[in-house]
Tab-separated table of C-alpha atoms in Angstrom:
chain	number	residue	atom	x	y	z
O	513	MET	CA	99.684	145.235	51.947
O	514	SER	CA	97.339	142.607	53.614
O	515	CYS	CA	96.733	139.351	51.537
O	516	VAL	CA	99.333	136.621	51.333
O	517	ALA	CA	98.571	133.902	48.956
O	518	THR	CA	100.012	130.666	47.207
O	519	PHE	CA	99.270	129.774	43.842
O	520	SER	CA	100.390	126.809	41.160
O	521	LEU	CA	99.638	127.420	37.618
O	522	PHE	CA	100.561	124.421	34.972
O	523	PRO	CA	99.612	123.494	31.756
O	524	LEU	CA	96.853	120.668	31.171
O	525	GLU	CA	97.740	120.796	27.342
O	526	ARG	CA	100.477	121.932	25.789
O	527	PRO	CA	102.881	121.799	22.458
O	528	ASP	CA	105.659	119.785	24.309
O	529	GLN	CA	106.090	117.199	26.888
O	530	GLY	CA	108.752	117.847	29.172
O	531	SER	CA	109.583	119.162	32.235
O	532	PHE	CA	107.165	122.122	34.015
O	533	ALA	CA	109.956	124.305	34.602
O	534	PRO	CA	110.038	126.525	31.701
O	535	TYR	CA	106.464	127.348	32.670
O	536	VAL	CA	107.205	127.955	36.097
O	537	ALA	CA	110.109	129.785	35.205
O	538	ARG	CA	107.867	132.265	32.711
O	539	THR	CA	105.388	132.560	35.564
O	540	ILE	CA	107.846	133.649	37.844
O	541	GLU	CA	109.248	136.408	35.708
O	542	ILE	CA	105.982	137.891	35.515
O	543	VAL	CA	105.691	137.711	39.043
O	544	ARG	CA	108.872	139.753	39.586
O	545	GLU	CA	107.674	142.366	37.132
O	546	SER	CA	105.037	143.015	39.488
O	547	GLY	CA	107.008	144.228	41.981
O	548	LEU	CA	105.389	142.171	44.777
O	549	PRO	CA	107.162	139.694	47.517
O	550	HIS	CA	107.240	136.462	46.352
O	551	GLU	CA	108.977	133.237	47.136
O	552	LEU	CA	109.091	130.276	44.663
O	553	GLY	CA	108.550	126.932	46.438
O	554	ALA	CA	108.600	123.311	45.385
O	555	MET	CA	104.485	122.978	45.229
O	556	GLY	CA	103.609	126.829	44.560
O	557	THR	CA	104.734	129.971	44.602
O	558	VAL	CA	103.914	132.669	47.710
O	559	LEU	CA	103.161	136.185	47.155
O	560	GLU	CA	102.227	138.759	49.161
O	561	GLY	CA	100.046	142.485	47.999
O	562	GLU	CA	96.481	143.925	48.181
O	563	PHE	CA	93.801	141.400	46.952
O	564	ASP	CA	93.580	143.389	43.663
O	565	GLU	CA	97.440	143.570	43.252
O	566	ILE	CA	97.750	139.509	43.662
O	567	MET	CA	94.920	138.881	41.428
O	568	ALA	CA	96.098	141.279	38.673
O	569	THR	CA	99.369	139.385	38.955
O	570	ILE	CA	98.040	136.087	38.656
O	571	LYS	CA	95.645	137.426	35.787
O	572	ARG	CA	98.725	138.131	33.471
O	573	CYS	CA	100.483	134.662	34.350
O	574	HIS	CA	97.181	132.933	33.535
O	575	ASP	CA	96.634	134.924	30.051
O	576	ASP	CA	100.584	134.432	29.341
O	577	MET	CA	100.219	130.303	29.717
O	578	ARG	CA	97.061	130.060	27.807
O	579	LYS	CA	98.767	132.008	24.890
O	580	GLY	CA	101.116	129.035	24.639
O	581	CYS	CA	98.878	126.557	25.621
O	582	GLY	CA	95.322	125.148	25.136
O	583	ARG	CA	94.471	123.890	28.706
O	584	VAL	CA	95.617	125.517	31.977
O	585	TYR	CA	95.025	124.476	35.582
O	586	LEU	CA	95.161	127.079	38.206
O	587	ASN	CA	95.274	126.525	42.363
O	588	LEU	CA	94.755	129.809	44.371
O	589	THR	CA	94.903	129.949	48.109
O	590	VAL	CA	94.715	133.728	49.756
O	591	ASP	CA	94.687	134.691	53.238
O	592	SER	CA	93.549	138.257	53.272
O	593	ARG	CA	93.313	140.220	56.467
O	594	SER	CA	94.096	143.520	57.705
O	595	GLY	CA	97.595	144.549	58.477
O	596	GLY	CA	100.940	146.238	57.377
O	597	ALA	CA	103.354	144.163	54.973
O	598	GLY	CA	105.456	141.689	56.004
O	599	ARG	CA	103.349	139.029	57.047
O	600	MET	CA	104.537	136.626	54.657
O	601	ARG	CA	107.879	136.487	56.624
O	602	ASP	CA	106.178	137.129	59.839
O	603	LYS	CA	103.731	134.233	59.440
O	604	VAL	CA	106.615	131.753	59.337
O	605	GLU	CA	108.537	133.576	62.035
O	606	SER	CA	105.819	133.531	64.574
O	607	VAL	CA	105.526	129.706	64.241
O	608	GLY	CA	109.462	129.533	64.388
O	609	GLU	CA	109.490	131.579	67.915
O	610	LEU	CA	107.305	128.794	69.111
O	611	LEU	CA	109.443	125.906	67.819
O	612	LYS	CA	112.625	127.278	69.342
Q	376	MET	CA	82.727	130.826	27.992
Q	377	SER	CA	86.055	128.720	28.647
Q	378	CYS	CA	86.946	128.228	32.536
Q	379	VAL	CA	84.762	126.273	35.054
Q	380	ALA	CA	86.217	126.996	38.718
Q	381	THR	CA	85.381	125.884	42.104
Q	382	PHE	CA	85.989	128.252	45.203
Q	383	SER	CA	85.226	128.111	48.329
Q	384	LEU	CA	85.140	131.458	50.666
Q	385	PHE	CA	84.754	131.474	54.600
Q	386	PRO	CA	85.838	133.908	57.380
Q	387	LEU	CA	88.504	132.696	59.632
Q	388	GLU	CA	87.946	135.733	62.016
Q	389	ARG	CA	84.395	137.209	62.485
Q	390	PRO	CA	82.084	139.042	64.875
Q	391	ASP	CA	80.015	136.070	65.205
Q	392	GLN	CA	80.568	132.102	66.068
Q	393	GLY	CA	77.660	130.561	64.489
Q	394	SER	CA	77.480	128.483	61.347
Q	395	PHE	CA	79.096	129.503	57.960
Q	396	ALA	CA	75.600	129.360	55.975
Q	397	PRO	CA	74.846	133.045	56.430
Q	398	TYR	CA	78.065	133.610	54.609
Q	399	VAL	CA	78.055	130.674	51.906
Q	400	ALA	CA	74.300	132.404	51.535
Q	401	ARG	CA	75.723	135.648	51.087
Q	402	THR	CA	78.390	134.404	48.770
Q	403	ILE	CA	75.810	132.780	47.073
Q	404	GLU	CA	73.642	135.882	46.188
Q	405	ILE	CA	76.631	137.886	44.789
Q	406	VAL	CA	77.615	134.650	42.295
Q	407	ARG	CA	73.716	134.898	41.401
Q	408	GLU	CA	74.009	138.343	40.301
Q	409	SER	CA	76.905	137.803	37.981
Q	410	GLY	CA	74.764	135.877	36.321
Q	411	LEU	CA	77.287	133.151	35.547
Q	412	PRO	CA	76.003	129.548	35.419
Q	413	HIS	CA	77.025	127.979	38.888
Q	414	GLU	CA	76.245	125.259	41.299
Q	415	LEU	CA	76.547	125.316	45.228
Q	416	GLY	CA	78.120	122.304	46.336
Q	417	ALA	CA	79.171	120.808	49.960
Q	418	MET	CA	82.724	122.036	49.756
Q	419	GLY	CA	82.449	125.079	47.430
Q	420	THR	CA	80.839	126.643	44.296
Q	421	VAL	CA	81.374	125.823	40.827
Q	422	LEU	CA	80.919	128.532	37.924
Q	423	GLU	CA	81.658	128.814	34.777
Q	424	GLY	CA	82.494	131.896	32.727
Q	425	GLU	CA	85.568	133.830	30.891
Q	426	PHE	CA	88.504	134.132	33.209
Q	427	ASP	CA	87.697	137.687	33.603
Q	428	GLU	CA	84.247	137.162	34.697
Q	429	ILE	CA	85.051	134.693	37.258
Q	430	MET	CA	87.599	136.573	38.623
Q	431	ALA	CA	85.481	139.536	39.035
Q	432	THR	CA	82.799	137.923	40.443
Q	433	ILE	CA	84.719	136.243	43.177
Q	434	LYS	CA	86.278	139.605	43.976
Q	435	ARG	CA	83.156	141.026	44.680
Q	436	CYS	CA	82.413	137.998	47.220
Q	437	HIS	CA	85.789	138.452	48.926
Q	438	ASP	CA	85.341	142.122	49.005
Q	439	ASP	CA	81.789	141.983	50.750
Q	440	MET	CA	83.018	139.378	52.939
Q	441	ARG	CA	85.849	141.197	54.378
Q	442	LYS	CA	83.521	144.023	55.176
Q	443	GLY	CA	82.352	142.280	58.199
Q	444	CYS	CA	85.170	139.972	58.538
Q	445	GLY	CA	88.653	140.571	59.575
Q	446	ARG	CA	90.267	137.733	58.035
Q	447	VAL	CA	88.595	135.694	55.337
Q	448	TYR	CA	90.200	132.691	53.374
Q	449	LEU	CA	90.186	131.855	49.698
Q	450	ASN	CA	90.532	128.251	48.195
Q	451	LEU	CA	89.869	128.516	44.511
Q	452	THR	CA	90.591	126.078	41.550
Q	453	VAL	CA	90.339	127.307	37.630
Q	454	ASP	CA	90.177	124.588	34.477
Q	455	SER	CA	90.846	127.223	32.089
Q	456	ARG	CA	90.281	126.218	28.333
Q	457	SER	CA	89.446	126.902	24.811
Q	458	GLY	CA	85.719	126.077	23.866
Q	459	GLY	CA	82.214	127.246	23.972
Q	460	ALA	CA	79.656	127.335	27.336
Q	461	GLY	CA	78.477	124.263	28.948
Q	462	ARG	CA	81.689	122.540	30.128
Q	463	MET	CA	80.592	122.678	33.748
Q	464	ARG	CA	77.495	120.106	32.684
Q	465	ASP	CA	79.757	118.518	30.045
Q	466	LYS	CA	82.625	117.620	32.504
Q	467	VAL	CA	80.189	115.897	34.423
Q	468	GLU	CA	78.063	113.745	31.678
Q	469	SER	CA	81.305	113.013	29.491
Q	470	VAL	CA	82.281	110.618	32.814
Q	471	GLY	CA	78.746	109.743	33.463
Q	472	GLU	CA	78.587	108.339	29.912
Q	473	LEU	CA	81.535	106.068	31.018
Q	474	LEU	CA	79.947	105.047	34.143
Q	475	LYS	CA	76.884	103.649	32.478
U	1111	MET	CA	80.659	110.129	59.449
U	1112	SER	CA	82.340	113.364	60.381
U	1113	CYS	CA	84.695	114.408	57.586
U	1114	VAL	CA	83.333	115.843	53.954
U	1115	ALA	CA	85.753	116.020	51.577
U	1116	THR	CA	86.349	117.183	47.747
U	1117	PHE	CA	89.247	115.699	45.731
U	1118	SER	CA	90.169	116.060	42.103
U	1119	LEU	CA	92.982	113.536	41.010
U	1120	PHE	CA	94.321	113.823	37.000
U	1121	PRO	CA	97.348	112.454	35.458
U	1122	LEU	CA	100.424	115.132	34.808
U	1123	GLU	CA	101.974	112.539	32.442
U	1124	ARG	CA	100.299	109.580	30.811
U	1125	PRO	CA	100.220	107.246	27.900
U	1126	ASP	CA	97.522	108.817	26.088
U	1127	GLN	CA	96.462	112.511	25.267
U	1128	GLY	CA	92.892	112.642	25.269
U	1129	SER	CA	90.366	113.589	27.595
U	1130	PHE	CA	90.806	113.109	31.245
U	1131	ALA	CA	86.813	111.583	31.465
U	1132	PRO	CA	88.208	107.737	31.460
U	1133	TYR	CA	90.671	108.535	34.451
U	1134	VAL	CA	88.020	110.383	36.300
U	1135	ALA	CA	85.380	107.602	35.595
U	1136	ARG	CA	88.044	105.161	37.021
U	1137	THR	CA	88.155	107.140	40.177
U	1138	ILE	CA	84.673	107.175	40.841
U	1139	GLU	CA	84.432	103.440	40.302
U	1140	ILE	CA	86.955	103.059	43.069
U	1141	VAL	CA	84.950	105.713	45.276
U	1142	ARG	CA	81.608	103.572	44.708
U	1143	GLU	CA	83.271	100.560	45.623
U	1144	SER	CA	83.965	102.239	49.152
U	1145	GLY	CA	80.269	102.741	49.664
U	1146	LEU	CA	80.743	106.049	51.053
U	1147	PRO	CA	78.182	108.873	49.948
U	1148	HIS	CA	79.784	110.446	47.067
U	1149	GLU	CA	78.884	113.459	44.311
U	1150	LEU	CA	80.640	113.679	41.066
U	1151	GLY	CA	81.187	117.806	40.324
U	1152	ALA	CA	82.801	119.520	37.836
U	1153	MET	CA	85.734	120.394	39.563
U	1154	GLY	CA	85.885	117.228	41.918
U	1155	THR	CA	84.354	114.467	43.765
U	1156	VAL	CA	82.771	115.114	47.031
U	1157	LEU	CA	82.379	112.430	49.666
U	1158	GLU	CA	81.710	111.907	53.233
U	1159	GLY	CA	82.943	109.654	55.740
U	1160	GLU	CA	85.475	109.226	58.701
U	1161	PHE	CA	88.820	110.479	57.991
U	1162	ASP	CA	90.539	107.434	57.567
U	1163	GLU	CA	87.642	106.065	55.350
U	1164	ILE	CA	88.295	108.955	52.891
U	1165	MET	CA	91.850	108.880	52.949
U	1166	ALA	CA	92.105	105.229	52.277
U	1167	THR	CA	89.505	105.575	49.209
U	1168	ILE	CA	91.565	108.451	47.901
U	1169	LYS	CA	95.020	106.171	48.497
U	1170	ARG	CA	92.986	103.371	46.607
U	1171	CYS	CA	92.457	105.971	43.701
U	1172	HIS	CA	95.952	107.241	43.807
U	1173	ASP	CA	97.303	103.977	43.827
U	1174	ASP	CA	95.514	103.120	40.552
U	1175	MET	CA	96.110	106.034	38.986
U	1176	ARG	CA	99.792	105.712	39.171
U	1177	LYS	CA	99.955	102.397	37.987
U	1178	GLY	CA	99.163	103.958	34.210
U	1179	CYS	CA	100.416	107.154	34.674
U	1180	GLY	CA	104.145	108.198	35.197
U	1181	ARG	CA	102.890	111.539	37.276
U	1182	VAL	CA	99.610	112.314	39.378
U	1183	TYR	CA	98.234	115.523	40.701
U	1184	LEU	CA	95.889	115.340	43.805
U	1185	ASN	CA	94.109	118.349	45.299
U	1186	LEU	CA	92.039	117.569	48.284
U	1187	THR	CA	90.189	119.180	50.950
U	1188	VAL	CA	88.303	117.975	54.048
U	1189	ASP	CA	86.097	119.732	56.631
U	1190	SER	CA	86.056	117.617	59.609
U	1191	ARG	CA	84.140	117.775	62.688
U	1192	SER	CA	82.319	115.960	65.224
U	1193	GLY	CA	78.622	114.965	64.076
U	1194	GLY	CA	76.489	112.454	62.261
U	1195	ALA	CA	76.007	111.594	58.899
U	1196	GLY	CA	74.447	113.495	56.597
U	1197	ARG	CA	76.692	116.762	56.435
U	1198	MET	CA	77.395	116.613	52.792
U	1199	ARG	CA	73.438	117.368	52.007
U	1200	ASP	CA	72.922	119.375	55.338
U	1201	LYS	CA	75.646	121.838	54.161
U	1202	VAL	CA	74.190	122.828	51.094
U	1203	GLU	CA	70.622	122.714	52.379
U	1204	SER	CA	71.527	124.916	55.323
U	1205	VAL	CA	72.422	127.700	52.727
U	1206	GLY	CA	69.587	126.967	50.537
U	1207	GLU	CA	67.302	127.582	53.246
U	1208	LEU	CA	68.692	130.989	53.616
U	1209	LEU	CA	68.539	131.864	49.786
U	1210	LYS	CA	64.483	130.849	49.616
F	469	MET	CA	110.621	109.324	48.031
F	470	SER	CA	108.739	110.015	44.803
F	471	CYS	CA	105.933	112.240	46.401
F	472	VAL	CA	105.999	116.093	47.173
F	473	ALA	CA	103.308	117.659	49.048
F	474	THR	CA	102.022	120.919	50.608
F	475	PHE	CA	99.399	121.045	53.205
F	476	SER	CA	97.711	123.823	55.488
F	477	LEU	CA	95.903	122.574	58.452
F	478	PHE	CA	93.997	124.970	60.653
F	479	PRO	CA	90.854	124.755	63.252
F	480	LEU	CA	87.493	126.241	62.320
F	481	GLU	CA	86.398	125.879	65.904
F	482	ARG	CA	88.463	125.895	68.508
F	483	PRO	CA	88.500	126.773	72.457
F	484	ASP	CA	90.840	130.139	71.930
F	485	GLN	CA	90.637	133.113	69.483
F	486	GLY	CA	94.731	134.209	69.004
F	487	SER	CA	96.663	133.348	66.158
F	488	PHE	CA	96.983	129.954	64.379
F	489	ALA	CA	100.650	130.076	65.128
F	490	PRO	CA	100.842	127.457	68.314
F	491	TYR	CA	98.666	125.334	65.789
F	492	VAL	CA	100.859	125.275	63.319
F	493	ALA	CA	103.590	124.961	65.525
F	494	ARG	CA	102.234	121.685	66.762
F	495	THR	CA	101.896	120.534	63.186
F	496	ILE	CA	105.337	121.306	62.399
F	497	GLU	CA	106.467	119.359	65.419
F	498	ILE	CA	104.569	116.424	64.162
F	499	VAL	CA	105.923	116.465	60.702
F	500	ARG	CA	109.736	116.677	62.356
F	501	GLU	CA	108.845	113.417	64.212
F	502	SER	CA	107.878	111.859	60.947
F	503	GLY	CA	111.617	112.506	59.761
F	504	LEU	CA	110.571	113.233	56.370
F	505	PRO	CA	112.166	116.059	54.340
F	506	HIS	CA	109.800	119.566	55.001
F	507	GLU	CA	109.869	123.261	54.716
F	508	LEU	CA	107.472	125.970	56.679
F	509	GLY	CA	106.080	128.561	54.226
F	510	ALA	CA	103.726	131.345	54.936
F	511	MET	CA	100.716	129.246	53.131
F	512	GLY	CA	101.647	125.863	54.031
F	513	THR	CA	104.007	123.212	54.619
F	514	VAL	CA	105.768	121.226	51.720
F	515	LEU	CA	106.642	117.949	52.465
F	516	GLU	CA	108.389	114.752	50.447
F	517	GLY	CA	108.236	111.384	50.755
F	518	GLU	CA	105.908	108.219	49.600
F	519	PHE	CA	102.487	108.687	49.660
F	520	ASP	CA	101.973	106.658	52.131
F	521	GLU	CA	104.215	108.397	54.548
F	522	ILE	CA	102.934	111.515	53.699
F	523	MET	CA	99.313	110.716	54.133
F	524	ALA	CA	100.197	108.801	57.713
F	525	THR	CA	101.808	111.915	58.787
F	526	ILE	CA	99.046	114.332	57.720
F	527	LYS	CA	96.739	111.972	59.210
F	528	ARG	CA	98.845	111.728	62.990
F	529	CYS	CA	98.860	116.305	62.334
F	530	HIS	CA	94.775	115.821	61.800
F	531	ASP	CA	94.264	113.758	64.852
F	532	ASP	CA	96.060	115.744	67.187
F	533	MET	CA	94.669	119.050	65.683
F	534	ARG	CA	90.962	117.540	66.616
F	535	LYS	CA	91.680	116.320	69.654
F	536	GLY	CA	91.410	120.099	70.703
F	537	CYS	CA	89.335	121.394	67.920
F	538	GLY	CA	85.708	120.899	67.247
F	539	ARG	CA	86.139	121.618	63.569
F	540	VAL	CA	89.413	121.373	61.405
F	541	TYR	CA	89.894	122.183	57.742
F	542	LEU	CA	92.704	120.637	55.280
F	543	ASN	CA	93.746	121.671	52.206
F	544	LEU	CA	96.746	119.326	50.691
F	545	THR	CA	98.210	119.209	47.245
F	546	VAL	CA	100.279	116.079	46.083
F	547	ASP	CA	102.562	115.679	43.188
F	548	SER	CA	103.300	112.265	42.929
F	549	ARG	CA	105.636	110.669	40.363
F	550	SER	CA	108.447	107.870	40.363
F	551	GLY	CA	111.868	109.015	41.104
F	552	GLY	CA	114.359	109.768	43.738
F	553	ALA	CA	114.627	111.758	46.452
F	554	GLY	CA	115.439	115.194	46.624
F	555	ARG	CA	112.385	116.577	44.272
F	556	MET	CA	111.281	119.040	46.951
F	557	ARG	CA	114.932	120.893	46.620
F	558	ASP	CA	115.104	119.948	42.630
F	559	LYS	CA	111.887	121.261	41.849
F	560	VAL	CA	112.790	124.512	42.745
F	561	GLU	CA	116.153	124.515	41.542
F	562	SER	CA	115.358	123.530	38.144
F	563	VAL	CA	113.087	127.009	38.115
F	564	GLY	CA	116.183	128.895	39.336
F	565	GLU	CA	118.569	127.289	36.624
F	566	LEU	CA	116.089	128.965	33.966
F	567	LEU	CA	115.905	132.308	35.944
F	568	LYS	CA	119.593	133.115	36.193
């Protein structure tokens, strides 16, 4: 697993006008089903995996949200490199070490 | 064609230390081969198409850049909605009308 | 002038439910008043200037939109480096040269 | 405090070629000095505060990194709305409630 990504996906047109939380919860359910390591944050969801796994997961989230919403916005950032799994945690820990 | 996207893709680790221009040029070549409407800008490349077409094109750009570079950064934003082709142009024109 | 930036600013909660175009047009008006070189695109507005000039301009756009909208989303990317003015154009041209 | 933001700031040109971790650690130090609630993540740092407080903090991070690096890249997203403090935590918890 070599990519760490963060994405934010939300409706710009939708049948309701309430909180985004149910939409984010549905997205997290789909990410959970992918089996990829992930973490929900206040501004996006971080996940780790092969580039293709990440893109396939985000596609599922997108397609699912578009079923119910006329317009959807996706913001995605990927840090892609060679290397084993665990970068999602390692990236934070390597900075934490320096801050001690 | 229902999605308009913008993306920026550049190396964070690479064999040279010069300008990013050759990397961007190679990306644009791949986008051209996709046949999707696109436009090169100072901070990213805008393209229009179905969600899957856009994602497949960006994957090709990513995979190509990763062949030569140890680490690559992708920043992607997608505005996804129903509707016919031409939104890439229409979005700008509809604002331009209001500014006349 | 050493920074080239692109930003997208739009309401997530607003009194109307129509097109985003009037909101973008108002943003462009504020950017025009700044006197900074800029270009409206399908997915954001590119502008060039000192870091502080760009941030001050975006603050004015943000504050203006927040007056009428309960919730606003800002997506900003800045490429900051030393150098003279004209990078907004030069960045595109240097890639264009390679594509001829 | 009404804004929740996430930002990623890293050098594109720099005197060394090692890990980004020391650069991120320095950024976190500056964010800590701001006194704003914040959280370091694998793909960016989330912080909460008034729009002006967030922008002033990011400016300090940017200016500090530019002292040592010829070129710097900033990616910033802000979710700006009225309301009291604690949204950084509330946003995550409101989704977590739905996932139980």
